[in-house]
Amino acid sequence: MFEFSITARSGRARAGLLTTPHGVVKTPLFMPVGTQGSVKGISPRELKEIGSQIVLANTYHLLLRPGPERVRALGGLHWFAAYDGPWLTDSGGFQVMSLGDLRKIDEQGVTFRSHLNGDLVVLTPERSIEAQEALGADIIMAFDECPPYPSSPDYLKASVGRTLRWLERSLKAKTRPDQALFAIAQGGVDLELRRTSVLATVAFDTPGFAIGGLAVGEPKEDMYPAVELSTRLLPDHKPRYLMGVGHPEDLVAAVALGVDMFDCVYPTRTGRFGYALVPEGRLNLKLSRYLDDPRPIDPACDCYACTHYSRAYLSHLVRAEEILALRMLSLHNLRYLHRLMEAAWEAIQSRDYGAFAREFAGRRFREGIPPWFTLALREGGHWG
Ligand SMILES: [Zn+2]
């Protein structure tokens, strides 16, 4: 029911096939985030058209509204949200942590006030798994603690220990055999703690592993050594998911090091702010220079926005705050990341990921390739 096989390698980059109860997906892949069980403004049919393979839903939001038991009664996410492909739910931990003063963490779990009505809610590993089983995603996540950046070494250490105990409780609480539970390693950018966390997490032998606690504000010079160490220590034959990462340059660098899966609100959120992702970076369609530009966002893109609309029209819609602008930019930005991962897959299949990554970097970093990107390519065996 759940299987991962590697079809080709280029350096440390891997192309793979991940089998889930709701379909086989190709890795590396990017997962759009459907916070409320919906990728904002994009229908399931459109998600399929642009090549989305797994959709992520946030347990925290669905726990508060409409409630996981209601979703279960209506056929789980696949039926309730009318997307019959694979789903992944997060544990709710990350979002609860980011509530700041509204929450309290102890060994039992996290107590917080609902941002909707102020109700006191307790989220524990057991409750998170129960909720994720009710939501019914193909892949569910262990309940973990993602410490903020920066955190003191003592706090990080305590949180790594707690995350491991919560992983054990998450696994114990799990009852559905048709869902794969991924464990999450933490440790911030402290390489010793990261090593401890990854090695202890791997011992649980879950069907996949996530690298958590990164891309939370730390410099990239500190993030990449932690990614590199993690993929070096994680088992080769299991999928690796780098959580909360969605900038195109990060996808290309992390795939170089052997990461298989990503998620982030970045493409849809930046789209709603009027930005379109392109190989050179992103276009700010609020700028007046686009008002007379007849070209598509990206002539190489096959999405509906790029094959039908000019930058001029989209720029006009952005200024007029038309819903269509937000939809089209989200659609294009997701398609951009899916095309990027499809191209990465092809490059790995033809065993030349280095050439693909260098070509990407040549367009993206016109003022010089940053050292963290070069490091990822070199450590991944794609450079020199
Ligand atoms: Zn497009």
Coordinates of C-alpha atoms and ligand atoms in Angstrom, one line a residue:
M1 CA 0.0 0.0 0.0
F2 CA 2.9 2.3 0.7
E3 CA 6.2 1.9 -1.1
F4 CA 9.1 4.0 -2.2
S5 CA 11.5 3.0 -4.9
I6 CA 14.4 5.0 -6.4
T7 CA 14.4 4.9 -10.2
A8 CA 17.6 6.9 -10.8
R9 CA 20.4 8.8 -9.1
S10 CA 22.6 11.7 -10.0
G11 CA 25.2 12.4 -7.3
R12 CA 23.1 12.4 -4.1
A13 CA 19.9 13.6 -5.9
R14 CA 17.3 10.8 -6.3
A15 CA 14.3 10.4 -8.6
G16 CA 11.8 8.1 -7.1
L17 CA 8.3 6.7 -7.2
L18 CA 6.2 6.8 -4.0
T19 CA 3.1 4.6 -3.9
T20 CA 0.2 5.6 -1.7
P21 CA -3.3 4.2 -1.3
H22 CA -4.5 7.1 -3.6
G23 CA -1.9 6.9 -6.4
V24 CA 1.7 6.8 -7.3
V25 CA 3.7 10.0 -7.3
K26 CA 7.0 11.0 -8.7
T27 CA 9.7 12.5 -6.5
P28 CA 11.2 15.0 -6.1
L29 CA 7.9 16.9 -5.7
F30 CA 6.4 20.0 -4.2
M31 CA 3.1 19.8 -2.2
P32 CA 0.7 22.7 -2.3
V33 CA -0.7 23.7 1.1
G34 CA -4.5 23.6 1.5
T35 CA -4.7 25.2 4.9
Q36 CA -8.4 24.8 5.4
G37 CA -8.6 21.7 3.3
S38 CA -8.5 23.9 0.2
V39 CA -5.5 25.4 -1.8
K40 CA -6.7 29.0 -1.7
G41 CA -8.7 29.7 -4.8
I42 CA -7.6 26.6 -6.7
S43 CA -10.1 23.7 -7.4
P44 CA -9.0 20.0 -7.3
R45 CA -9.5 19.8 -11.1
E46 CA -7.0 22.7 -11.5
L47 CA -4.6 21.1 -9.1
K48 CA -4.5 18.0 -11.3
E49 CA -4.1 20.0 -14.5
I50 CA -1.1 21.8 -13.1
G51 CA 0.6 18.6 -11.9
S52 CA 0.0 18.7 -8.2
Q53 CA 0.6 15.2 -6.9
I54 CA 0.1 15.4 -3.1
V55 CA -2.0 18.1 -1.3
L56 CA -1.2 19.1 2.3
A57 CA -3.9 20.0 4.8
N58 CA -3.3 21.7 8.2
T59 CA -4.6 19.6 11.1
Y60 CA -4.6 22.7 13.4
H61 CA -7.1 24.6 11.3
L62 CA -9.3 21.6 10.5
L63 CA -9.3 20.6 14.2
L64 CA -10.9 23.9 15.1
R65 CA -13.2 24.1 12.1
P66 CA -15.1 22.0 10.9
G67 CA -13.7 19.3 13.3
P68 CA -11.9 16.1 12.1
E69 CA -14.8 13.9 13.3
R70 CA -17.2 15.8 10.9
V71 CA -14.7 15.3 8.1
R72 CA -14.5 11.6 8.8
A73 CA -18.3 11.3 8.8
L74 CA -18.3 12.9 5.3
G75 CA -15.8 10.5 3.9
G76 CA -12.5 12.0 5.0
L77 CA -10.5 14.6 3.1
H78 CA -10.6 12.6 -0.2
W79 CA -14.4 12.8 -0.4
F80 CA -15.1 15.9 1.8
A81 CA -12.7 18.1 -0.1
A82 CA -13.3 16.3 -3.4
Y83 CA -9.6 15.7 -4.2
D84 CA -9.1 11.9 -4.7
G85 CA -5.3 12.0 -5.0
P86 CA -2.9 11.6 -2.1
W87 CA -3.2 13.9 0.9
L88 CA -0.7 14.7 3.6
T89 CA -1.7 16.2 7.0
D90 CA 0.7 17.9 9.3
S91 CA 0.5 17.2 13.0
G92 CA -0.7 20.7 14.0
G93 CA 2.4 21.1 16.1
F94 CA 4.1 23.7 14.0
Q95 CA 1.1 26.0 13.9
V96 CA 0.3 25.7 17.6
M97 CA 3.9 26.6 18.4
S98 CA 3.7 29.7 16.3
L99 CA 0.7 31.0 18.4
G100 CA 3.4 32.5 20.7
D101 CA 1.9 33.8 23.9
L102 CA -1.4 32.0 23.3
R103 CA 0.1 28.6 24.0
K104 CA 1.8 26.6 26.7
I105 CA 4.1 23.6 26.1
D106 CA 4.6 20.8 28.6
E107 CA 5.4 17.1 28.5
Q108 CA 1.8 16.2 27.9
G109 CA 1.4 18.4 24.9
V110 CA 0.4 22.0 23.9
T111 CA -2.4 23.9 25.5
F112 CA -3.6 26.9 23.4
R113 CA -6.5 29.2 22.8
S114 CA -8.4 28.9 19.6
H115 CA -7.8 31.9 17.3
L116 CA -11.4 31.6 16.3
N117 CA -13.3 31.7 19.6
G118 CA -10.8 31.7 22.4
D119 CA -11.7 28.2 23.6
L120 CA -9.0 26.4 25.5
V121 CA -7.7 23.4 23.4
V122 CA -5.2 20.7 24.3
L123 CA -3.2 19.1 21.5
T124 CA -1.3 16.0 22.5
P125 CA 0.4 13.4 20.3
E126 CA -2.6 11.2 20.9
R127 CA -5.1 13.8 19.9
S128 CA -3.1 14.8 16.9
I129 CA -3.0 11.3 15.6
E130 CA -6.7 10.7 16.4
A131 CA -7.5 13.9 14.4
Q132 CA -5.2 12.9 11.5
E133 CA -6.8 9.4 11.4
A134 CA -10.2 11.1 11.2
L135 CA -9.1 13.4 8.4
G136 CA -7.8 10.3 6.6
A137 CA -4.7 11.6 4.7
D138 CA -2.4 9.0 3.0
I139 CA 0.6 10.4 4.9
I140 CA 0.4 11.7 8.5
M141 CA 3.0 13.4 10.6
A142 CA 4.3 12.7 14.1
F143 CA 3.4 15.4 16.7
D144 CA 6.7 17.3 17.2
E145 CA 7.9 20.5 18.7
C146 CA 9.5 23.0 16.2
P147 CA 11.5 25.5 18.3
P148 CA 11.7 29.1 17.1
Y149 CA 15.0 30.5 15.7
P150 CA 17.0 31.4 17.6
S151 CA 16.6 29.1 20.6
S152 CA 19.1 28.5 23.5
P153 CA 21.1 25.3 23.3
D154 CA 19.3 24.1 26.5
Y155 CA 15.9 24.7 25.0
L156 CA 16.8 23.0 21.7
K157 CA 18.1 20.0 23.6
A158 CA 15.0 19.7 25.8
S159 CA 12.8 20.0 22.7
V160 CA 14.7 17.3 20.8
G161 CA 14.1 14.9 23.7
R162 CA 10.4 15.9 23.9
T163 CA 10.0 15.4 20.2
L164 CA 11.4 11.9 20.5
R165 CA 9.0 11.0 23.3
W166 CA 6.1 12.5 21.4
L167 CA 7.1 10.4 18.3
E168 CA 6.9 7.3 20.5
R169 CA 3.5 8.3 21.7
S170 CA 2.4 9.2 18.2
L171 CA 3.3 5.7 16.9
K172 CA 1.6 4.1 19.9
A173 CA -1.6 6.1 19.2
K174 CA -1.7 5.1 15.5
T175 CA -4.4 2.5 14.6
R176 CA -5.0 2.9 10.9
P177 CA -2.9 0.5 8.8
D178 CA -3.6 2.4 5.6
Q179 CA -1.8 5.6 6.6
A180 CA 2.0 6.1 6.6
L181 CA 3.3 8.0 9.6
F182 CA 6.4 10.1 9.0
A183 CA 8.7 10.9 11.9
I184 CA 10.3 14.4 12.2
A185 CA 13.9 15.1 13.2
Q186 CA 14.6 18.4 14.9
G187 CA 17.8 20.0 16.4
G188 CA 17.7 23.4 14.8
V189 CA 21.1 24.3 13.2
D190 CA 23.1 22.8 16.0
L191 CA 24.8 20.0 14.1
E192 CA 25.5 17.8 17.1
L193 CA 21.9 18.0 18.2
R194 CA 20.7 17.5 14.7
R195 CA 22.8 14.4 14.5
T196 CA 21.5 13.1 17.8
S197 CA 17.9 13.8 16.7
V198 CA 18.2 12.2 13.2
L199 CA 19.9 9.1 14.5
A200 CA 17.4 8.5 17.3
T201 CA 14.5 9.2 14.9
V202 CA 15.8 6.8 12.3
A203 CA 15.7 4.0 14.9
F204 CA 11.9 4.1 14.8
D205 CA 12.0 2.9 11.2
T206 CA 8.9 4.8 10.0
P207 CA 8.0 4.7 6.3
G208 CA 9.4 8.2 5.7
F209 CA 11.3 10.9 7.5
A210 CA 10.9 14.6 7.7
I211 CA 13.6 17.3 8.4
G212 CA 11.8 19.8 10.6
G213 CA 12.8 23.0 12.3
L214 CA 14.6 24.6 9.4
A215 CA 13.7 27.6 7.2
V216 CA 12.4 29.3 10.4
G217 CA 14.5 32.4 10.0
E218 CA 18.1 31.1 10.3
P219 CA 20.7 32.2 7.7
K220 CA 21.0 29.8 4.7
E221 CA 24.7 29.3 5.6
D222 CA 23.5 27.6 8.8
M223 CA 20.5 25.8 7.2
Y224 CA 22.3 23.9 4.5
P225 CA 24.9 22.1 6.7
A226 CA 21.9 20.9 8.7
V227 CA 20.1 19.6 5.6
E228 CA 23.3 18.0 4.3
L229 CA 23.9 16.2 7.6
S230 CA 20.3 15.0 7.8
T231 CA 20.2 13.5 4.3
R232 CA 23.6 11.9 5.0
L233 CA 22.2 10.1 8.1
L234 CA 18.7 9.3 6.9
P235 CA 18.2 5.8 5.4
D236 CA 18.6 5.8 1.6
H237 CA 15.5 3.7 0.8
K238 CA 12.9 6.0 2.6
P239 CA 11.4 9.3 1.4
R240 CA 12.9 12.5 2.9
Y241 CA 10.6 15.5 3.4
L242 CA 12.1 19.0 4.1
M243 CA 9.2 20.8 5.8
G244 CA 8.2 24.4 5.1
V245 CA 10.6 25.0 2.3
G246 CA 9.3 26.4 -1.1
H247 CA 11.6 28.9 -2.6
P248 CA 12.7 27.6 -6.0
E249 CA 16.4 28.0 -5.2
D250 CA 16.0 26.0 -2.0
L251 CA 14.2 23.2 -3.9
V252 CA 17.0 22.9 -6.4
A253 CA 19.7 23.0 -3.6
A254 CA 18.0 20.5 -1.3
V255 CA 17.2 18.1 -4.1
A256 CA 21.0 18.2 -4.9
L257 CA 21.5 16.9 -1.4
G258 CA 18.9 14.1 -1.6
V259 CA 15.6 15.6 -0.4
D260 CA 12.5 14.2 -2.1
M261 CA 9.5 16.2 -0.8
F262 CA 8.7 19.8 0.0
D263 CA 5.7 22.0 1.1
C264 CA 5.3 25.7 1.7
V265 CA 2.6 28.4 1.4
Y266 CA 5.1 30.6 -0.4
P267 CA 4.0 30.1 -4.0
T268 CA 0.3 30.7 -3.2
R269 CA 0.9 33.4 -0.6
T270 CA 3.3 35.4 -2.8
G271 CA 0.9 35.0 -5.7
R272 CA -1.8 36.6 -3.6
F273 CA 0.5 39.6 -3.0
G274 CA 0.9 40.1 -6.8
Y275 CA 4.2 38.2 -7.4
A276 CA 4.8 35.8 -10.2
L277 CA 7.7 33.3 -10.0
V278 CA 10.0 33.2 -13.0
P279 CA 13.4 31.7 -13.6
E280 CA 15.1 35.0 -12.8
G281 CA 13.3 35.4 -9.5
R282 CA 9.8 36.9 -9.3
L283 CA 7.9 39.7 -11.1
N284 CA 6.1 42.2 -9.0
L285 CA 3.0 42.8 -11.1
K286 CA 2.0 45.8 -9.0
L287 CA 4.8 47.8 -10.8
S288 CA 3.6 50.1 -13.5
R289 CA 6.2 48.8 -15.9
Y290 CA 4.0 45.7 -16.5
L291 CA 0.9 47.7 -17.4
D292 CA 1.9 47.9 -21.1
D293 CA 3.7 44.5 -21.3
P294 CA 2.0 42.2 -23.8
R295 CA 4.1 39.2 -22.9
P296 CA 2.9 36.3 -20.7
I297 CA 4.4 35.9 -17.2
D298 CA 6.8 33.2 -18.5
P299 CA 6.7 32.3 -22.2
A300 CA 8.0 28.8 -21.3
C301 CA 5.1 28.1 -18.9
D302 CA 2.1 26.0 -20.0
C303 CA -0.3 27.1 -17.3
Y304 CA -3.6 28.7 -18.0
A305 CA -2.4 32.2 -17.0
C306 CA 0.6 32.1 -19.2
T307 CA -1.2 30.6 -22.3
H308 CA -4.1 33.1 -22.0
Y309 CA -3.1 36.4 -20.4
S310 CA -0.6 39.2 -20.7
R311 CA 1.4 40.7 -17.9
A312 CA -0.5 43.9 -18.7
Y313 CA -3.9 42.3 -18.1
L314 CA -2.7 40.5 -14.9
S315 CA -1.1 43.7 -13.6
H316 CA -4.3 45.5 -14.2
L317 CA -6.3 42.8 -12.3
V318 CA -3.8 42.8 -9.4
R319 CA -4.3 46.6 -9.0
A320 CA -8.0 46.2 -9.3
E321 CA -7.8 43.5 -6.6
E322 CA -9.8 41.1 -8.8
I323 CA -10.1 37.5 -7.6
L324 CA -9.0 36.2 -11.0
A325 CA -5.5 37.8 -10.5
L326 CA -5.0 36.0 -7.2
R327 CA -6.2 32.8 -8.6
M328 CA -4.1 33.0 -11.8
L329 CA -0.9 34.0 -9.9
S330 CA -1.3 31.1 -7.4
L331 CA -2.0 28.7 -10.3
H332 CA 1.1 29.9 -12.2
N333 CA 3.4 29.9 -9.2
L334 CA 2.4 26.3 -8.3
R335 CA 2.8 25.2 -11.9
Y336 CA 6.3 26.9 -11.8
L337 CA 7.4 24.8 -8.9
H338 CA 5.8 21.6 -10.3
R339 CA 7.6 22.2 -13.7
L340 CA 10.9 22.8 -11.7
M341 CA 10.5 19.5 -10.0
E342 CA 9.5 17.7 -13.2
A343 CA 12.7 19.1 -14.8
A344 CA 14.7 18.0 -11.8
W345 CA 13.2 14.5 -12.2
E346 CA 14.2 14.4 -15.9
A347 CA 17.7 15.7 -15.1
I348 CA 18.2 13.0 -12.4
Q349 CA 16.9 10.3 -14.8
S350 CA 19.4 11.4 -17.4
R351 CA 22.1 11.5 -14.6
D352 CA 23.0 15.1 -15.1
Y353 CA 21.5 17.0 -12.2
G354 CA 24.6 19.2 -12.0
A355 CA 24.1 20.7 -15.4
F356 CA 20.4 21.4 -14.6
A357 CA 21.2 23.0 -11.3
R358 CA 24.0 25.2 -12.8
E359 CA 21.7 26.3 -15.6
F360 CA 19.0 27.2 -13.0
A361 CA 21.6 29.1 -10.9
G362 CA 22.9 31.0 -14.0
R363 CA 19.5 32.5 -14.5
R364 CA 18.4 32.9 -10.9
F365 CA 21.6 34.4 -9.5
R366 CA 22.8 36.9 -12.0
E367 CA 24.9 38.7 -9.4
G368 CA 26.9 35.5 -8.5
I369 CA 25.9 32.2 -7.1
P370 CA 25.7 32.3 -3.3
P371 CA 28.1 30.1 -1.3
W372 CA 25.3 28.1 0.3
F373 CA 24.1 27.0 -3.1
T374 CA 27.6 26.1 -4.3
L375 CA 28.0 24.1 -1.0
A376 CA 24.8 22.2 -1.6
L377 CA 25.9 21.3 -5.2
R378 CA 29.4 20.4 -4.1
E379 CA 28.3 18.2 -1.2
G380 CA 25.7 16.7 -3.4
G381 CA 28.4 15.6 -5.8
H382 CA 27.3 17.9 -8.7
W383 CA 30.2 20.3 -8.8
G384 CA 33.9 19.8 -9.6
Ligands
ZN1 ZN 2.4 30.1 -16.0

